[in-house]
XYZ file of C-alpha atoms in Angstrom:
558
model
C 4.638 -10.130 30.925
C 0.862 -9.977 30.452
C 0.002 -9.892 26.743
C -2.423 -6.978 27.168
C 0.183 -4.898 28.962
C 2.751 -5.789 26.315
C 0.367 -4.681 23.588
C -0.274 -1.351 25.341
C 3.468 -0.776 25.697
C 4.009 -1.566 22.016
C 1.296 0.870 20.929
C 2.746 3.528 23.226
C 6.246 2.965 21.838
C 4.867 3.095 18.294
C 3.135 6.417 18.905
C 6.262 7.939 20.475
C 8.462 6.821 17.573
C 6.049 8.143 14.939
C 5.733 11.468 16.756
C 9.516 11.713 16.956
C 10.114 11.074 13.244
C 7.049 12.859 11.824
C 8.551 16.322 11.668
C 12.171 15.602 10.617
C 11.183 13.005 8.023
C 8.339 15.134 6.669
C 10.584 18.197 6.392
C 13.329 16.133 4.771
C 10.942 14.857 2.093
C 9.774 18.409 1.430
C 13.405 19.445 0.884
C 14.028 16.473 -1.410
C 11.216 17.421 -3.767
C 11.698 21.203 -3.530
C 15.477 21.452 -3.880
C 17.021 22.863 -7.058
C 20.302 21.005 -6.474
C 21.131 17.592 -7.911
C 23.594 15.097 -6.494
C 26.506 14.070 -8.701
C 25.160 10.541 -9.096
C 21.783 11.981 -10.062
C 23.308 14.195 -12.748
C 25.083 11.172 -14.151
C 21.836 9.232 -14.259
C 20.026 12.086 -16.010
C 22.733 12.231 -18.669
C 22.507 8.457 -19.103
C 18.768 8.482 -19.826
C 18.788 11.825 -21.638
C 16.675 13.809 -19.177
C 16.874 17.571 -18.635
C 16.576 17.872 -14.853
C 15.419 21.475 -15.195
C 12.749 20.626 -17.748
C 9.269 20.791 -16.217
C 6.440 18.550 -17.424
C 2.746 19.151 -17.947
C 0.427 16.697 -16.256
C 0.054 14.725 -19.487
C 3.831 14.521 -19.997
C 4.247 13.506 -16.344
C 1.599 10.800 -16.838
C 3.230 9.490 -20.015
C 6.506 9.151 -18.125
C 4.802 7.235 -15.281
C 3.081 4.861 -17.691
C 6.152 4.318 -19.878
C 8.373 3.595 -16.885
C 5.829 1.188 -15.406
C 5.338 -0.611 -18.723
C 9.080 -1.225 -19.010
C 9.055 -2.520 -15.429
C 6.278 -5.017 -16.206
C 8.116 -6.313 -19.275
C 11.426 -6.701 -17.433
C 9.956 -8.530 -14.432
C 7.948 -10.779 -16.760
C 11.059 -11.571 -18.836
C 13.145 -12.378 -15.750
C 10.548 -14.852 -14.536
C 10.217 -16.556 -17.897
C 14.008 -16.841 -18.200
C 14.577 -17.977 -14.618
C 15.814 -21.466 -15.540
C 18.887 -20.058 -17.309
C 19.681 -17.304 -14.816
C 22.407 -17.559 -12.162
C 21.273 -18.253 -8.598
C 18.032 -19.762 -9.883
C 18.381 -22.501 -7.200
C 17.345 -24.993 -9.870
C 13.809 -23.603 -10.135
C 12.138 -23.744 -13.566
C 10.725 -20.811 -15.509
C 7.555 -19.297 -14.049
C 4.425 -20.135 -16.098
C 3.016 -17.404 -18.335
C -0.120 -16.633 -16.341
C 1.666 -16.450 -13.006
C 4.491 -14.369 -14.539
C 1.919 -11.903 -15.871
C 0.174 -11.640 -12.520
C 3.398 -11.283 -10.523
C 4.938 -8.689 -12.865
C 1.872 -6.460 -12.609
C 1.641 -7.109 -8.883
C 5.116 -5.811 -8.056
C 5.124 -2.927 -10.545
C 1.821 -1.652 -9.125
C 3.138 -1.809 -5.529
C 0.564 -4.525 -4.754
C 2.880 -7.508 -4.194
C 0.057 -10.018 -4.430
C 1.652 -13.484 -4.417
C -0.222 -16.445 -5.896
C 2.755 -18.702 -5.213
C 5.126 -19.832 -2.457
C 8.130 -17.544 -3.078
C 10.770 -19.603 -1.261
C 10.165 -22.608 -3.561
C 9.314 -20.685 -6.743
C 11.631 -17.683 -7.169
C 15.431 -17.840 -7.381
C 17.675 -15.146 -5.963
C 18.179 -13.334 -9.286
C 14.457 -12.893 -9.852
C 13.970 -11.890 -6.217
C 16.735 -9.256 -6.285
C 16.886 -7.998 -9.885
C 13.145 -8.161 -10.416
C 11.027 -8.023 -7.293
C 13.313 -6.073 -4.928
C 14.018 -3.421 -7.577
C 10.297 -2.899 -8.078
C 9.871 -2.618 -4.316
C 11.987 0.528 -4.538
C 10.772 2.124 -7.755
C 7.047 1.349 -7.425
C 7.120 3.055 -4.024
C 9.036 5.995 -5.524
C 6.396 6.310 -8.261
C 3.626 6.543 -5.651
C 5.426 9.293 -3.766
C 6.147 11.159 -7.000
C 2.459 11.205 -7.957
C 1.508 12.465 -4.489
C 4.116 15.232 -4.732
C 2.758 16.204 -8.158
C -0.713 16.661 -6.617
C 0.753 18.701 -3.765
C 2.450 20.941 -6.336
C -0.928 21.339 -8.020
C -2.278 22.865 -4.819
C 0.871 24.891 -4.151
C 1.436 26.401 -7.618
C -0.415 29.302 -9.196
C -1.065 29.838 -12.908
C 1.479 27.199 -13.925
C 1.033 24.499 -16.493
C 3.643 22.110 -15.077
C 3.953 19.741 -12.115
C 7.693 19.110 -11.965
C 9.680 16.340 -13.631
C 8.777 12.702 -13.048
C 12.285 11.412 -13.705
C 13.754 13.814 -11.168
C 11.110 12.937 -8.575
C 11.599 9.208 -9.177
C 15.379 9.446 -8.904
C 15.380 11.589 -5.781
C 12.777 9.461 -4.047
C 14.805 6.335 -4.716
C 18.344 7.598 -4.068
C 17.771 10.159 -1.331
C 14.908 8.567 0.604
C 14.192 4.881 0.067
C 17.657 3.497 -0.600
C 19.470 4.989 2.428
C 16.613 4.251 4.818
C 16.319 0.682 3.531
C 20.070 0.105 3.874
C 20.031 1.366 7.451
C 16.987 -0.651 8.495
C 18.324 -3.802 6.791
C 21.364 -3.624 9.074
C 19.091 -3.242 12.101
C 16.980 -6.208 10.948
C 20.092 -8.359 10.566
C 21.102 -7.395 14.087
C 17.616 -8.397 15.197
C 17.950 -11.893 13.740
C 16.594 -11.618 10.180
C 18.739 -13.745 7.858
C 20.849 -12.400 4.972
C 22.798 -14.920 2.906
C 23.029 -16.707 -0.444
C 23.278 -20.215 0.960
C 20.321 -21.730 -0.880
C 18.845 -24.750 0.898
C 20.671 -26.489 3.748
C 19.868 -30.082 4.647
C 19.863 -30.670 8.405
C 19.160 -33.625 10.661
C 16.249 -33.143 13.037
C 16.037 -34.314 16.654
C 14.009 -37.324 15.533
C 16.674 -38.395 13.046
C 14.865 -37.172 9.965
C 16.073 -34.569 7.494
C 14.743 -31.119 6.750
C 15.617 -28.580 4.080
C 16.201 -25.119 5.594
C 15.949 -22.218 3.108
C 18.280 -19.236 3.140
C 18.367 -16.045 1.126
C 18.949 -12.291 1.110
C 15.924 -11.681 3.303
C 16.828 -8.642 5.427
C 17.593 -6.442 2.415
C 14.235 -7.278 0.851
C 12.358 -7.123 4.151
C 13.494 -3.540 4.772
C 12.134 -2.112 1.528
C 9.145 -4.461 1.644
C 7.969 -2.599 4.745
C 9.397 0.854 4.125
C 7.842 1.066 0.654
C 4.533 -0.471 1.842
C 5.060 -3.325 -0.613
C 4.378 -6.402 1.507
C 5.582 -9.287 -0.648
C 7.402 -11.798 1.531
C 10.546 -13.796 0.812
C 8.831 -16.795 2.413
C 5.281 -18.013 2.000
C 4.473 -17.336 5.664
C 5.517 -13.695 5.187
C 6.181 -11.825 8.445
C 5.008 -14.727 10.576
C 8.108 -16.634 9.410
C 10.906 -16.497 12.028
C 13.523 -15.789 9.333
C 11.621 -12.658 8.279
C 10.325 -11.551 11.656
C 12.083 -13.378 14.492
C 11.307 -11.293 17.606
C 8.985 -8.766 19.154
C 11.588 -6.088 18.427
C 11.658 -6.815 14.689
C 7.858 -6.980 14.705
C 7.602 -3.471 16.164
C 10.289 -2.203 13.790
C 8.358 -3.539 10.797
C 5.199 -1.766 11.961
C 7.173 1.468 12.330
C 8.588 1.058 8.821
C 5.116 0.606 7.332
C 3.846 3.805 8.956
C 6.926 6.050 8.847
C 6.628 7.592 5.378
C 2.792 7.595 5.067
C 2.356 9.338 8.446
C 5.129 11.835 7.626
C 3.878 12.815 4.169
C 1.087 15.059 5.565
C 3.866 17.143 7.120
C 5.514 17.306 3.696
C 2.184 18.425 2.247
C 1.783 21.175 4.841
C 5.309 22.467 4.303
C 5.025 22.511 0.509
C 1.656 24.330 0.435
C 2.899 26.865 2.977
C 0.430 26.007 5.742
C 1.526 23.293 8.152
C -1.881 23.328 9.811
C -3.335 21.719 6.671
C -0.915 18.850 7.062
C -1.884 18.377 10.696
C -5.566 18.245 9.715
C -4.917 15.480 7.174
C -2.773 13.639 9.726
C -5.473 13.927 12.389
C -8.069 12.395 10.067
C -5.724 9.526 9.227
C -4.916 8.901 12.891
C -8.579 8.955 13.958
C -9.532 6.294 11.418
C -6.487 4.206 12.368
C -7.381 4.247 16.087
C -11.045 3.336 15.502
C -10.156 0.493 13.124
C -7.462 -0.932 15.400
C -9.761 -0.786 18.418
C -12.602 -2.558 16.615
C -10.366 -5.338 15.252
C -8.711 -5.915 18.620
C -12.060 -6.118 20.430
C -13.457 -8.565 17.864
C -10.423 -10.835 18.182
C -10.171 -10.606 21.971
C -13.886 -11.398 22.160
C -13.152 -14.656 20.355
C -16.696 -15.357 19.206
C -17.260 -19.098 19.008
C -17.001 -22.126 21.273
C -13.470 -23.165 20.289
C -11.847 -19.741 20.873
C -13.594 -19.423 24.217
C -12.385 -22.849 25.334
C -8.866 -22.053 24.129
C -8.840 -18.745 25.979
C -8.646 -16.668 22.825
C -8.931 -16.689 19.051
C -5.369 -17.904 18.486
C -5.898 -19.923 15.300
C -3.563 -18.577 12.621
C -1.672 -16.379 15.080
C 1.882 -16.664 16.359
C 2.035 -17.363 20.087
C 5.152 -15.160 20.299
C 3.073 -12.164 19.152
C -0.354 -12.901 20.637
C -3.712 -11.446 19.684
C -3.251 -7.728 20.325
C 0.103 -7.476 18.561
C -1.303 -9.466 15.637
C -4.247 -7.104 15.283
C -1.908 -4.102 15.415
C 0.128 -5.571 12.569
C -2.979 -6.504 10.570
C -4.513 -3.038 10.973
C -1.259 -1.393 9.950
C -0.709 -3.538 6.865
C -4.260 -3.094 5.548
C -4.670 0.592 6.435
C -1.447 1.113 4.526
C -1.067 -0.653 1.182
C 1.513 -3.081 2.557
C -0.404 -6.328 2.772
C 2.269 -8.068 4.864
C 0.971 -10.397 7.576
C 2.278 -11.775 10.858
C -0.937 -13.770 11.304
C -3.403 -15.310 8.875
C -6.382 -13.002 8.266
C -8.401 -15.957 6.984
C -8.275 -17.424 10.496
C -9.568 -14.302 12.220
C -13.077 -14.358 13.652
C -15.789 -13.502 11.140
C -16.154 -9.895 12.265
C -12.424 -9.623 12.945
C -11.659 -10.719 9.393
C -14.101 -8.100 8.183
C -11.973 -5.252 9.582
C -8.908 -5.696 7.312
C -11.404 -5.903 4.460
C -13.014 -2.611 5.499
C -9.597 -1.011 5.946
C -8.896 -1.625 2.271
C -12.391 -0.611 1.221
C -11.848 2.785 2.848
C -9.238 3.342 0.152
C -6.230 2.723 2.392
C -5.984 6.355 3.435
C -5.223 5.994 7.139
C -2.381 6.555 6.416
C -2.318 4.531 3.207
C 0.582 3.500 1.024
C 3.638 5.627 0.366
C 2.211 8.433 -1.746
C -1.084 6.743 -2.570
C -2.391 7.294 0.961
C -1.776 11.037 0.801
C -3.259 11.587 -2.623
C -6.215 9.367 -1.743
C -6.936 11.413 1.388
C -6.545 14.686 -0.527
C -9.127 13.459 -3.044
C -11.496 12.762 -0.150
C -10.709 16.226 1.237
C -11.838 17.687 -2.092
C -15.102 15.728 -1.818
C -15.552 16.878 1.793
C -15.034 20.526 0.839
C -17.518 20.122 -2.024
C -20.164 18.677 0.316
C -19.583 21.513 2.793
C -19.972 24.003 -0.040
C -23.311 22.464 -0.988
C -24.523 22.797 2.602
C -23.812 26.533 2.779
C -24.502 27.375 -0.861
C -20.952 28.466 -1.803
C -18.567 27.484 -4.553
C -16.190 25.086 -2.790
C -12.584 26.174 -2.315
C -9.623 24.228 -0.954
C -6.248 25.806 -0.257
C -7.173 28.837 -2.339
C -8.258 26.798 -5.381
C -11.815 26.712 -6.705
C -13.283 23.254 -7.068
C -15.378 23.502 -10.186
C -17.166 20.814 -12.218
C -13.926 19.474 -13.737
C -12.250 19.004 -10.367
C -15.285 17.392 -8.769
C -15.791 15.025 -11.707
C -12.190 13.881 -11.482
C -12.458 13.361 -7.712
C -15.759 11.494 -8.095
C -14.370 9.200 -10.768
C -11.403 8.490 -8.509
C -13.577 7.154 -5.690
C -15.621 5.025 -8.126
C -12.721 3.176 -9.752
C -11.780 0.639 -7.090
C -15.349 -0.246 -5.997
C -16.191 -0.940 -9.638
C -13.216 -3.262 -9.995
C -13.880 -5.008 -6.670
C -17.598 -5.589 -7.152
C -17.348 -6.465 -10.840
C -14.523 -8.934 -10.282
C -16.312 -10.617 -7.387
C -19.614 -10.760 -9.271
C -18.052 -12.217 -12.431
C -16.331 -14.922 -10.377
C -19.735 -16.271 -9.352
C -22.051 -15.082 -12.132
C -20.417 -16.786 -15.120
C -21.090 -20.535 -14.825
C -17.783 -21.710 -16.308
C -15.789 -19.487 -13.984
C -17.984 -20.213 -10.968
C -17.679 -23.971 -11.376
C -13.908 -23.702 -11.785
C -13.566 -21.380 -8.796
C -15.663 -23.547 -6.528
C -13.938 -26.769 -7.547
C -10.298 -25.669 -7.585
C -9.877 -22.437 -5.622
C -12.161 -22.057 -2.628
C -11.252 -24.344 0.262
C -14.018 -22.920 2.468
C -17.323 -22.816 0.566
C -20.411 -20.852 1.558
C -20.302 -17.377 3.080
C -16.628 -17.636 3.970
C -15.757 -18.593 0.406
C -17.540 -15.479 -0.834
C -15.548 -13.413 1.660
C -12.304 -14.935 0.375
C -13.038 -13.933 -3.228
C -14.262 -10.480 -2.158
C -11.087 -10.020 -0.122
C -8.917 -11.026 -3.085
C -10.430 -8.447 -5.445
C -10.481 -5.776 -2.727
C -6.813 -6.409 -2.041
C -5.891 -6.381 -5.737
C -7.870 -3.290 -6.749
C -6.566 -1.318 -3.772
C -2.990 -2.514 -4.417
C -2.685 -4.082 -0.979
C -1.588 -7.648 -1.643
C -2.760 -9.451 1.502
C -5.058 -12.438 1.114
C -7.421 -14.786 2.844
C -5.308 -17.936 2.804
C -8.212 -20.254 2.004
C -8.279 -19.099 -1.624
C -6.018 -20.691 -4.231
C -5.469 -17.849 -6.691
C -2.934 -19.465 -9.034
C -5.542 -20.315 -11.666
C -6.056 -18.881 -15.175
C -9.073 -16.853 -14.081
C -7.628 -15.343 -10.931
C -4.184 -14.697 -12.414
C -5.829 -12.736 -15.223
C -8.691 -11.061 -13.375
C -6.637 -10.023 -10.353
C -3.841 -8.829 -12.637
C -6.280 -6.584 -14.496
C -7.725 -5.336 -11.191
C -4.234 -4.451 -9.926
C -3.338 -2.714 -13.183
C -6.488 -0.614 -13.431
C -6.633 -0.042 -9.667
C -3.171 1.531 -9.777
C -3.059 3.526 -12.981
C -6.608 4.811 -13.552
C -6.484 6.655 -10.187
C -3.028 7.998 -11.094
C -4.439 9.364 -14.370
C -7.224 11.132 -12.476
C -4.889 12.444 -9.751
C -2.465 13.952 -12.260
C -5.303 15.460 -14.303
C -6.630 17.069 -11.112
C -3.149 18.309 -10.229
C -2.747 19.905 -13.640
C -6.120 21.624 -13.367
C -5.324 23.000 -9.918
C -1.836 24.199 -10.855
C -3.238 26.274 -13.718
C -5.640 28.174 -11.435
C -4.969 31.508 -9.744
C -4.844 31.712 -5.966
C -8.113 32.903 -4.426
C -7.799 34.903 -1.197
C -9.651 33.608 1.830
C -12.838 35.408 2.866
C -15.241 35.200 5.785
C -17.180 32.549 3.874
C -14.187 30.293 3.189
C -14.388 26.931 4.921
C -11.481 26.574 7.404
C -9.867 23.251 6.509
C -7.422 23.118 9.402
C -9.898 22.936 12.284
C -11.361 19.928 14.140
C -14.732 20.423 12.442
C -13.196 19.763 9.038
C -11.261 16.787 10.385
C -14.556 15.306 11.591
C -16.201 16.015 8.237
C -13.316 14.370 6.384
C -13.455 11.265 8.566
C -17.233 11.095 8.107
C -17.002 11.416 4.329
C -14.318 8.715 4.186
C -16.472 6.271 6.131
C -19.826 7.128 4.545
C -18.552 6.887 0.970
C -17.244 3.371 1.627
C -20.266 2.321 3.688
C -22.743 3.271 0.980
C -20.703 1.458 -1.630
C -19.784 -1.767 0.112
C -22.409 -2.397 2.794
C -24.604 -4.688 0.616
C -21.750 -7.049 -0.238
C -20.448 -6.973 3.350
C -23.929 -7.958 4.503
C -23.802 -10.964 2.174
C -20.382 -12.150 3.319
C -18.565 -11.386 6.618
C -21.518 -9.773 8.391
C -23.811 -12.677 7.545
C -21.119 -15.143 8.610
C -20.555 -13.294 11.867
C -24.261 -13.289 12.706
C -24.722 -17.019 12.129
């Protein structure tokens, strides 16, 4: 079948599946976080940790719970890595060095899943399952919980509480992520993804040589890797490895898993605030950005700028022939417009302008549709900014969903959109501005110097600060500087925005509901969708255009 036709059919199938699951999954999530009933296993868990399931938390108490839980997660994952040599199923691997353990622990707890190592020859099964796979579940559940807290801020009136973090975390894990991951793991196994504890198997090749074939519990980790928009692979080649992603069917399923929850959460938002039209408006903005980004990336890659791609009939370097260009760009757009970061092709091998698109996707804040939870609350922050700008244009105090957006709310929203650009630009600048770091980076880390090397470092900090986890493969990041700097970027890029989101949620929840008037901006109509898309693009363009002009744009124009 022609590759272009196959790509069109895959996109059509993807759209139909997402449309089919959007309403039932969105409504189900709304019921999960609105129900007053607890499952028996949940009640047992609450008793175990000493939590009153009916006890509501202020935004500060909710935040303290998020931070305390995440801190414990970092310490546990770090300890597992350092103790790997004495753990069962370590496969004979030694303990992970301190710097790499620090970076990896923060990476998985922050839902980034940045990997500065080859996992199949570094991590044993115990660390993979008890450390990394567990964080794949709970870090995703934390993101959804924070998004739900912000939705409650819009939905509640004159209340000082946002729910209970421990209840939201437990329900998100047990009622949503765990059953869906178990179901999809079975489907992945049926599709050819491996699931075993066989370690390494020595086989004789056709030429008479020997080769060591790795095994592992891959399907179970692959399911939550995609469903929770985590992205960390069991193998170094990630979803281009045939054991993780063997067929076109599993490739499409993985794309569906990445988009299922993020594209359904706007429905949850609409149901919980009592106006489903608001959810459709947010969804429309997300979908519009997704379509534009995917189209641009596909055209850049199909254009194949350069002599070699034109002679080869396409820019196939770094791409799997079983997927082709269009399916690779669909996967790349999905993984970088969400916070997944998984790859079925190497972004570093894309054309200059093609490689720029995954970078821009992350720079937009990963809001189309973004990570599980983080995409929704990121887009709602941008909606607040859009409403504020519209209010300035007509000379009215901005209102959104019946809540006034005063100086406190706008300051919190503005700080939110400044956090990740600060981390990205500062980290990139320091990597080249400080002579000792620059000399070390250039001598040990960057395989492709010049403009492309700058793009690789910029991509790394963009990926870390936005909690994506994908990388340009030409950068060796397992160095003291990058392990530390990227770890700090992941940490601050995850939790400073969460602080601001919860503070905004608390402020909104305490406000009274303001009735709509003739001067109230309708936020469910196409005009607002267009304004929201424009604000999303303009905010990122004004922030990042200078550094893009120095790196991928300059490289593409050479």
